[in-house]
Amino acid sequence: MGEMEQLRKEAESLKDQIIVARKGFADTTLQEAVAGTAVVSRVQLKTRKTLRGHLAKIYAMHWGAGLTQCVSASQDGKLIVWDTLSTNKVNAIPLKSSWVMTCAYAPSGNLVACGGLDNMCSIYNLKGKDGNVKVMRELASHTGYLSCCRFVSDSEIITSSGDCTCILWDIETGTEKTIFAGHLGDCMSLGVAPDFKSFISGACDYTAKHWDIRDGNCTHTLSGHESDVNAIGFFPNGNGILTGSDDATCKLYDLRSDQELITYQDATIMCGVTSLAPSLSGRLLLAGYDDFNVNIWDALKAERVGVLAGHDNRVSCIGVSSDGMACCTGSWDSFLKIWN
Amino acid sequence: MSSNSNLTNMRRLVEQLRLEASVERIKVSQAAAELQQYCLQNATKDALLVGVPTGSNPFREPRSCSLL
C-alpha cells in the first residue's frame, strides 16, 4: 500500500475516532440539562442613540474597552471613533482604501485598526503627539481580503483573511509572528478569548476552529453548519463558542466537551446570520441577519425572546459594550444604533 | 499540484487529526452545568437581560429638569 493510501485510511479512521469520542461524552444535551429552567421573559430594547455621519454602508464596528467609545468602518472610506453618549465623532479617519471590511479597537484605547479588499491591516495611533491620527503600520502579506482583525495588545494583532489563513502580527516590526493555516475556505471572522491565550475563527469551509496563540496549533475543529460561518464569538466564560452562518442558524459549541451543544433556529428565519454578540452574562445571544433585523435568543433555552427592528437595510455588525450596558448595531443603511 | 505536495498536505492533515483526536474532553452535562451557572451568577449585572432603571441609564436623557 502506498504511503498516500495509508495516510488516507488513517485520516478516515481518525475522523471516525473523533466522532465516537465526542458521542462518548454526550451523556445529555443542553436542552435536557436546562429543562427545569424557565425561558427569560420578553426582551424589549429601545434605540437610545443613532450615530449619523457615515455616507455609505457600514461594514464593521467594535466597542472600546472603555465604556462608551466605539469605532466603525464604512465603505465611504472612513473610520469613525464615536463617543456614544454624546453621539459626537471623536475622530474621523480617512482611509487610503475605501473597501474596508473590518475594524478593531485596541483594549488600551490607544490604537484602532482596519482592513478589507486592500488585503492589508492598517494600524492607526489615536494618541499621537500632535493630535493627528496617522497610519502607524501597514501589515501586508495576506493574499486575500482582510475579513476581521482583533488586537491582543498594543503590540500584537490577529487578522483573518479570504486567503484561508489567520495571522498573528508583531505591530512594532510589522511582521508575521505566526501563520494559522488549516481552514479550507475564506476565513470570515475571528474572536479572541477573554484570557487572550487563544482565538477562534469561522470560515467558508463551514467550520469553526480554535487556535492556541502561542504554539500556533489548531486545537479543535467544530463542524455542523451547512454553509459559510460568517460570525463567531466566545461565550463570556471562555469555554463556549457561538457561531452564525449563511445556513440561517447560530450554534453554541463547548470547547471542553468538543462538540455542538445547541442550534438557534426557527422555521420563519430563512436568511443568513451576519454578526453576533452575547450579552454580559451570556444568557442572551444577539444576532444580526440579512433581513435587516436582530434576533435576541435565550442562549440556554434556544428560544427567540426579542427582536431589534430599526434599520432599513442589512445589519452588518453588532457588539455589546464591555460593561454590558448597551448593544450597538451597524447597518448598510449607514447608521449605527445604540440599544438598551 | 505535484504528488510531493499532495503527500505533504496529507501528512499535515493526519498530524492535525491526531492532535484533535487526542484532546481531553469533559461530559456535556458538566459543560452545560457550568454554562448555566455562569449565566445565573452574572444575571443581575447583565443590563440587557434585567433592564436598567431610567435614572441610572447613561444612554438615556433624564426626563425632568429642575429649575434652579
Coordinates of C-alpha atoms in Angstrom, one line a residue:
Chain A
M1 CA 0.0 0.0 0.0
G2 CA 1.5 3.4 -1.0
E3 CA 2.0 6.0 1.7
M4 CA -0.7 8.2 0.3
E5 CA -3.2 5.4 0.6
Q6 CA -2.1 4.6 4.1
L7 CA -2.4 8.2 5.1
R8 CA -5.9 8.4 3.6
K9 CA -7.0 5.4 5.6
E10 CA -5.5 6.8 8.8
A11 CA -7.3 10.1 8.2
E12 CA -10.7 8.4 7.8
S13 CA -10.0 6.3 10.9
L14 CA -9.1 9.4 13.0
K15 CA -12.2 11.2 11.8
D16 CA -14.3 8.2 13.0
Q17 CA -12.4 8.2 16.3
I18 CA -13.3 11.8 16.9
I19 CA -17.0 11.2 16.2
V20 CA -17.0 8.2 18.6
A21 CA -15.1 10.1 21.3
R22 CA -17.5 13.0 21.2
K23 CA -20.5 10.7 21.4
G24 CA -18.9 9.1 24.4
F25 CA -19.0 12.4 26.3
A26 CA -22.5 13.3 25.2
D27 CA -24.3 12.0 28.3
T28 CA -27.0 14.6 27.9
T29 CA -28.0 17.6 25.8
L30 CA -28.0 21.2 26.7
Q31 CA -31.8 21.2 26.2
E32 CA -32.3 18.4 28.7
A33 CA -29.8 19.9 31.2
V34 CA -31.8 23.2 31.3
A35 CA -35.2 21.7 31.1
G36 CA -36.1 22.9 34.6
T37 CA -35.1 26.5 33.8
A38 CA -37.7 28.9 32.6
V39 CA -37.2 30.9 29.3
V40 CA -36.3 34.5 30.1
S41 CA -39.1 37.0 29.7
R42 CA -39.5 39.0 26.5
V43 CA -36.6 41.4 25.9
Q44 CA -37.6 44.8 24.6
L45 CA -34.7 47.1 23.9
K46 CA -35.1 50.6 22.6
T47 CA -32.9 52.7 20.4
R48 CA -31.3 55.2 22.7
K49 CA -28.9 56.9 20.3
T50 CA -28.5 56.9 16.5
L51 CA -25.0 57.6 15.3
R52 CA -25.2 59.6 12.0
G53 CA -22.3 60.5 9.8
H54 CA -21.3 57.7 7.6
L55 CA -22.2 58.2 3.9
A56 CA -22.3 54.6 2.8
K57 CA -22.7 51.0 4.1
I58 CA -21.2 50.3 7.5
Y59 CA -19.4 47.0 7.4
A60 CA -18.0 46.8 10.9
M61 CA -18.0 48.2 14.4
H62 CA -16.1 47.4 17.6
W63 CA -16.6 48.8 21.2
G64 CA -13.5 50.2 23.0
A65 CA -12.6 48.7 26.4
G66 CA -13.7 51.9 28.0
L67 CA -17.4 52.0 28.4
T68 CA -18.7 54.5 25.8
Q69 CA -16.4 54.7 22.8
C70 CA -16.6 52.6 19.7
V71 CA -15.1 52.6 16.2
S72 CA -17.0 52.0 12.9
A73 CA -15.9 51.4 9.4
S74 CA -17.8 52.3 6.2
Q75 CA -17.2 51.9 2.5
D76 CA -17.4 55.7 2.4
G77 CA -13.7 55.3 3.2
K78 CA -13.9 56.5 6.8
L79 CA -13.1 55.1 10.2
I80 CA -15.1 57.0 12.8
V81 CA -14.4 56.9 16.6
W82 CA -17.6 57.8 18.4
D83 CA -18.5 58.9 21.9
T84 CA -21.7 57.0 22.1
L85 CA -23.1 59.1 24.9
S86 CA -22.9 62.5 23.2
T87 CA -23.0 60.9 19.6
N88 CA -20.0 63.1 18.8
K89 CA -17.3 62.0 16.5
V90 CA -14.0 61.9 18.4
N91 CA -12.0 61.1 15.3
A92 CA -13.0 60.8 11.6
I93 CA -10.1 59.0 9.9
P94 CA -9.9 59.0 6.1
L95 CA -8.7 55.7 4.7
K96 CA -6.4 55.0 1.7
S97 CA -8.7 52.2 0.6
S98 CA -12.4 52.7 0.9
W99 CA -13.1 48.9 0.5
V100 CA -12.9 48.3 4.3
M101 CA -14.5 45.2 5.8
T102 CA -13.4 45.2 9.4
C103 CA -12.2 47.4 12.2
A104 CA -11.0 47.0 15.7
Y105 CA -10.3 49.0 18.9
A106 CA -7.3 48.1 21.0
P107 CA -8.0 47.2 24.6
S108 CA -5.8 50.1 25.7
G109 CA -7.8 52.6 23.7
N110 CA -4.6 53.9 22.0
L111 CA -4.9 52.2 18.6
V112 CA -7.5 51.3 16.0
A113 CA -7.1 49.0 13.0
C114 CA -9.0 48.3 9.8
G115 CA -8.6 46.4 6.5
G116 CA -10.5 45.0 3.6
L117 CA -10.1 44.4 -0.1
D118 CA -6.6 46.0 0.1
N119 CA -5.5 42.7 1.8
M120 CA -3.8 44.8 4.5
C121 CA -4.4 45.6 8.1
S122 CA -3.7 49.3 8.8
I123 CA -3.0 50.4 12.4
Y124 CA -3.7 54.0 13.5
N125 CA -2.4 55.7 16.6
L126 CA -5.2 57.7 18.2
K127 CA -2.9 59.2 20.8
G128 CA -0.2 60.7 18.5
K129 CA 1.8 63.7 19.9
D130 CA 0.5 66.3 17.5
G131 CA -3.1 65.2 17.8
N132 CA -3.3 64.0 14.2
V133 CA -4.3 60.4 13.7
K134 CA -1.9 58.8 11.3
V135 CA -1.2 55.3 9.9
M136 CA 1.3 53.7 12.3
R137 CA 1.8 50.4 10.4
E138 CA 0.5 48.7 7.3
L139 CA 0.5 44.9 7.8
A140 CA 0.7 43.4 4.4
S141 CA 1.2 39.8 3.5
H142 CA -2.2 38.2 3.2
T143 CA -3.0 37.2 -0.4
G144 CA -6.7 37.7 0.1
Y145 CA -9.1 40.3 1.6
L146 CA -9.0 41.1 5.3
S147 CA -12.3 39.9 6.8
C148 CA -11.6 40.6 10.5
C149 CA -8.9 41.8 12.9
R150 CA -8.7 41.9 16.7
F151 CA -5.9 43.3 19.0
V152 CA -4.3 41.0 21.5
S153 CA -2.4 44.1 22.9
D154 CA -0.9 47.3 21.6
S155 CA 1.9 45.2 20.2
E156 CA 0.1 42.2 18.7
I157 CA -3.0 41.9 16.4
I158 CA -4.6 38.9 14.8
T159 CA -6.1 39.1 11.3
S160 CA -8.4 36.7 9.3
S161 CA -8.4 36.6 5.5
G162 CA -10.0 35.4 2.4
D163 CA -6.7 33.6 1.7
C164 CA -7.9 31.0 4.3
T165 CA -5.4 31.9 6.9
C166 CA -5.2 33.9 10.1
I167 CA -2.0 35.7 11.1
L168 CA -0.6 37.0 14.5
W169 CA 1.4 40.1 13.8
D170 CA 4.1 42.0 15.7
I171 CA 2.9 45.6 15.2
E172 CA 6.2 47.1 16.2
T173 CA 8.1 45.4 13.4
G174 CA 5.2 45.0 11.1
T175 CA 6.0 41.3 10.6
E176 CA 4.1 38.0 10.9
K177 CA 4.8 36.1 14.1
T178 CA 2.6 33.1 13.4
I179 CA 0.5 31.9 10.4
F180 CA -2.5 29.8 11.3
A181 CA -3.3 27.7 8.3
G182 CA -5.9 24.9 8.2
H183 CA -9.2 26.3 7.0
L184 CA -10.3 25.1 3.6
G185 CA -12.3 28.2 2.8
D186 CA -12.1 32.0 3.3
C187 CA -11.8 33.0 7.0
M188 CA -14.7 35.3 7.7
S189 CA -14.5 36.2 11.3
L190 CA -12.4 35.8 14.5
G191 CA -12.7 36.3 18.2
V192 CA -10.1 36.4 20.9
A193 CA -10.6 34.5 24.2
P194 CA -11.2 36.5 27.4
D195 CA -7.8 35.4 28.7
F196 CA -6.1 36.3 25.4
K197 CA -4.4 32.9 25.2
S198 CA -6.4 31.6 22.3
F199 CA -8.7 32.6 19.5
I200 CA -11.4 31.2 17.3
S201 CA -12.1 31.6 13.6
G202 CA -15.1 30.9 11.4
A203 CA -14.8 30.2 7.7
C204 CA -16.4 29.4 4.4
D205 CA -15.5 25.7 4.9
Y206 CA -18.5 25.7 7.3
T207 CA -16.3 25.1 10.3
A208 CA -15.1 27.0 13.4
K209 CA -11.5 26.4 14.6
H210 CA -9.9 27.1 18.0
W211 CA -6.3 28.1 18.0
D212 CA -3.6 28.4 20.7
I213 CA -2.0 31.8 20.1
R214 CA 1.5 30.8 21.5
D215 CA 2.1 27.4 20.0
G216 CA 0.2 28.1 16.7
N217 CA -1.8 24.8 16.9
C218 CA -5.4 24.4 15.9
T219 CA -6.8 22.5 19.0
H220 CA -10.4 22.0 17.9
T221 CA -12.3 22.0 14.6
L222 CA -16.1 22.3 15.1
S223 CA -18.5 21.4 12.3
G224 CA -22.2 21.2 11.8
H225 CA -23.1 24.3 9.9
E226 CA -24.4 23.8 6.4
S227 CA -22.9 26.9 4.9
D228 CA -20.3 29.7 5.5
V229 CA -19.7 30.7 9.1
N230 CA -19.8 34.5 8.9
A231 CA -19.8 35.4 12.6
I232 CA -18.1 34.0 15.6
G233 CA -17.6 34.9 19.3
F234 CA -16.7 33.4 22.6
F235 CA -19.3 32.7 25.2
P236 CA -18.2 35.0 28.1
N237 CA -17.0 32.1 30.2
G238 CA -14.3 31.4 27.6
N239 CA -15.3 27.8 27.1
G240 CA -18.3 28.2 24.7
I241 CA -18.1 29.3 21.1
L242 CA -21.0 31.0 19.3
T243 CA -21.2 30.9 15.5
G244 CA -23.6 32.4 12.9
S245 CA -23.9 31.1 9.4
D246 CA -25.4 31.6 6.0
D247 CA -27.4 28.5 6.8
A248 CA -29.7 30.8 8.8
T249 CA -28.7 29.3 12.2
C250 CA -26.5 30.1 15.1
K251 CA -24.8 27.4 17.1
L252 CA -23.2 27.1 20.5
Y253 CA -20.3 24.7 20.8
D254 CA -18.4 23.8 24.0
L255 CA -14.6 23.6 23.8
R256 CA -14.1 21.2 26.7
S257 CA -16.7 18.7 25.5
D258 CA -15.5 19.3 22.0
Q259 CA -19.0 19.4 20.4
E260 CA -22.1 21.3 19.4
L261 CA -24.5 21.9 22.3
I262 CA -27.4 23.6 20.6
T263 CA -28.6 25.3 17.4
Y264 CA -30.6 28.5 17.4
Q265 CA -33.0 28.2 14.5
D266 CA -36.6 29.0 13.6
A267 CA -38.6 27.9 10.5
T268 CA -39.5 31.5 9.8
I269 CA -35.9 32.6 9.6
M270 CA -34.5 31.8 6.2
C271 CA -31.7 34.3 5.7
G272 CA -28.1 34.3 6.7
V273 CA -26.6 35.5 10.0
T274 CA -24.1 38.4 9.5
S275 CA -23.0 39.1 13.0
L276 CA -23.5 38.1 16.7
A277 CA -22.7 39.2 20.2
P278 CA -23.5 37.6 23.6
S279 CA -24.8 39.8 26.4
L280 CA -22.6 40.2 29.5
S281 CA -23.8 37.0 31.3
G282 CA -24.1 35.0 28.1
R283 CA -27.8 34.4 28.7
L284 CA -28.8 36.5 25.6
L285 CA -27.4 35.9 22.1
L286 CA -28.0 38.9 19.9
A287 CA -27.6 38.0 16.2
G288 CA -27.9 40.2 13.1
Y289 CA -29.5 38.8 10.0
D290 CA -29.7 39.6 6.2
D291 CA -33.4 40.5 6.7
F292 CA -32.5 43.8 8.4
N293 CA -33.3 42.5 11.9
V294 CA -31.5 41.5 15.0
N295 CA -33.0 38.5 16.8
I296 CA -32.4 38.1 20.5
W297 CA -32.2 34.5 21.7
D298 CA -32.3 32.9 25.2
A299 CA -28.9 31.2 24.8
L300 CA -29.7 28.4 27.2
K301 CA -33.2 27.6 26.0
A302 CA -32.7 28.4 22.3
E303 CA -35.9 30.4 22.0
R304 CA -36.3 33.8 20.4
V305 CA -37.1 36.3 23.1
G306 CA -36.9 39.6 21.3
V307 CA -36.3 41.5 18.0
L308 CA -34.4 44.7 17.3
A309 CA -36.1 46.2 14.3
G310 CA -34.9 49.7 13.3
H311 CA -32.6 49.5 10.4
D312 CA -33.6 50.0 6.8
N313 CA -31.0 47.6 5.4
R314 CA -28.9 44.6 6.4
V315 CA -27.4 44.7 9.9
S316 CA -23.7 44.0 9.2
C317 CA -22.3 44.3 12.7
I318 CA -23.2 44.1 16.3
G319 CA -21.4 44.5 19.6
V320 CA -22.2 44.6 23.3
S321 CA -20.2 47.2 25.4
S322 CA -17.7 45.9 27.9
D323 CA -19.9 46.5 30.9
G324 CA -22.9 45.0 29.2
M325 CA -24.8 48.2 29.4
A326 CA -25.7 48.6 25.8
C327 CA -25.5 47.0 22.4
C328 CA -24.6 48.7 19.2
T329 CA -25.8 47.7 15.7
G330 CA -24.3 48.9 12.4
S331 CA -26.1 48.7 9.1
W332 CA -25.8 49.0 5.4
D333 CA -28.3 51.9 5.9
S334 CA -25.2 53.9 7.1
F335 CA -26.4 54.3 10.7
L336 CA -25.3 52.9 14.0
K337 CA -27.8 52.5 16.7
I338 CA -27.3 52.1 20.5
W339 CA -29.9 50.0 22.3
N340 CA -30.7 49.0 25.8
Chain B
M1 CA -0.1 20.2 -7.8
S2 CA 2.8 17.8 -7.6
S3 CA 2.4 14.5 -5.9
N4 CA 5.0 15.5 -3.4
S5 CA 3.0 18.5 -2.1
N6 CA -0.2 16.3 -2.1
L7 CA 1.8 13.9 0.2
T8 CA 3.0 16.7 2.4
N9 CA -0.6 18.0 2.7
M10 CA -1.9 14.6 3.6
R11 CA 0.8 14.1 6.2
R12 CA -0.1 17.5 7.8
L13 CA -3.8 16.6 7.7
V14 CA -3.2 13.3 9.5
E15 CA -1.0 15.0 12.1
Q16 CA -3.7 17.6 12.7
L17 CA -6.4 15.0 13.1
R18 CA -4.1 13.1 15.6
L19 CA -3.9 16.3 17.6
E20 CA -7.6 16.9 17.5
A21 CA -8.5 13.3 18.3
S22 CA -6.2 13.4 21.4
V23 CA -7.8 16.4 23.1
E24 CA -9.1 15.9 26.6
R25 CA -12.9 16.1 26.8
I26 CA -15.4 16.6 29.6
K27 CA -19.0 15.4 29.7
V28 CA -21.7 17.6 28.1
S29 CA -23.6 17.5 31.5
Q30 CA -20.7 19.2 33.2
A31 CA -20.2 21.7 30.3
A32 CA -23.9 22.6 30.3
A33 CA -24.0 23.0 34.1
E34 CA -21.0 25.4 34.0
L35 CA -22.6 27.5 31.2
Q36 CA -25.8 27.7 33.1
Q37 CA -24.0 28.6 36.4
Y38 CA -22.1 31.4 34.6
C39 CA -25.4 32.8 33.3
L40 CA -27.0 32.7 36.7
Q41 CA -24.0 34.1 38.6
N42 CA -23.8 37.1 36.2
A43 CA -27.5 37.7 35.5
T44 CA -28.0 40.6 37.8
K45 CA -25.1 42.5 36.2
D46 CA -26.5 41.9 32.7
A47 CA -28.2 45.2 31.8
L48 CA -29.7 43.9 28.5
L49 CA -31.2 41.0 30.4
V50 CA -32.6 42.6 33.5
G51 CA -33.0 46.2 32.3
V52 CA -31.6 49.4 33.6
P53 CA -33.6 51.8 35.8
T54 CA -34.1 55.1 33.9
G55 CA -32.2 57.2 36.4
S56 CA -29.0 55.1 36.1
N57 CA -29.1 54.6 32.3
P58 CA -26.2 56.6 30.9
F59 CA -27.7 56.4 27.4
R60 CA -31.0 58.0 28.4
E61 CA -31.6 61.7 28.9
P62 CA -33.2 62.4 32.3
R63 CA -36.8 63.3 31.7
S64 CA -37.3 66.0 34.2
C65 CA -35.2 69.2 34.5
S66 CA -35.1 71.1 37.7
L67 CA -35.2 74.9 37.6
L68 CA -32.5 76.3 39.9

